[in-house]
XYZ file of C-alpha atoms in Angstrom:
73
model
C 156.466 28.960 33.629
C 155.564 32.623 33.834
C 158.356 35.214 33.879
C 157.638 38.901 34.514
C 160.340 41.347 33.429
C 160.358 44.926 34.641
C 162.225 47.265 32.312
C 163.582 50.624 33.462
C 161.625 53.649 32.201
C 158.844 51.413 30.835
C 155.366 51.793 32.324
C 154.429 48.116 31.893
C 156.190 44.870 32.631
C 156.741 42.113 30.076
C 154.994 38.817 30.862
C 156.475 35.784 29.130
C 155.284 32.167 29.224
C 158.316 29.934 28.722
C 159.132 26.253 28.962
C 162.533 26.972 30.534
C 163.154 25.965 34.158
C 163.536 28.545 36.923
C 167.223 27.679 37.234
C 167.810 28.248 33.515
C 166.029 31.612 33.564
C 168.029 32.686 36.609
C 171.310 31.665 34.952
C 170.444 33.543 31.734
C 169.548 36.621 33.784
C 172.744 36.499 35.853
C 174.870 36.137 32.716
C 173.093 39.051 31.000
C 173.475 41.411 33.949
C 177.065 40.431 34.786
C 178.270 40.532 31.182
C 176.259 43.627 30.225
C 174.696 41.661 27.354
C 171.068 40.885 26.470
C 168.581 38.730 28.360
C 166.831 36.544 25.778
C 163.984 34.079 26.309
C 161.908 31.971 23.934
C 158.212 31.913 24.759
C 155.766 29.052 24.303
C 154.503 30.532 21.008
C 157.945 30.434 19.385
C 158.727 34.137 19.783
C 162.018 35.424 21.188
C 162.025 38.232 23.752
C 165.263 40.206 24.062
C 165.915 42.824 26.755
C 169.233 44.634 27.381
C 170.662 43.388 30.684
C 171.510 46.919 31.801
C 167.828 47.994 31.497
C 166.301 45.225 33.618
C 164.702 46.562 36.793
C 163.445 43.219 38.151
C 162.507 39.699 37.110
C 159.780 37.678 38.807
C 159.944 33.943 38.167
C 156.849 31.925 39.032
C 154.625 29.098 38.019
C 151.595 29.500 35.844
C 148.218 29.392 37.500
C 145.488 27.747 35.534
C 141.960 29.006 35.894
C 139.270 26.689 37.162
C 135.971 26.474 35.356
C 132.842 25.181 37.022
C 132.129 24.198 40.595
C 134.712 22.899 43.005
C 134.017 20.975 46.164
């Protein structure tokens, strides 16, 4: 699943590919914002992305779109 994180005062958004479900990501985000803690996600490459909950501008949760190669009918 693709998660886009907008951070305040940052010109670019963070794009993270994670294996977490949309419900799990939403719960982690709600806990981070409500508790004024960090929003942490593990990506599919084994890295951990940590963003302060107070600095999150927006989070877009969506599915990954795979590119098609060749001809389609």
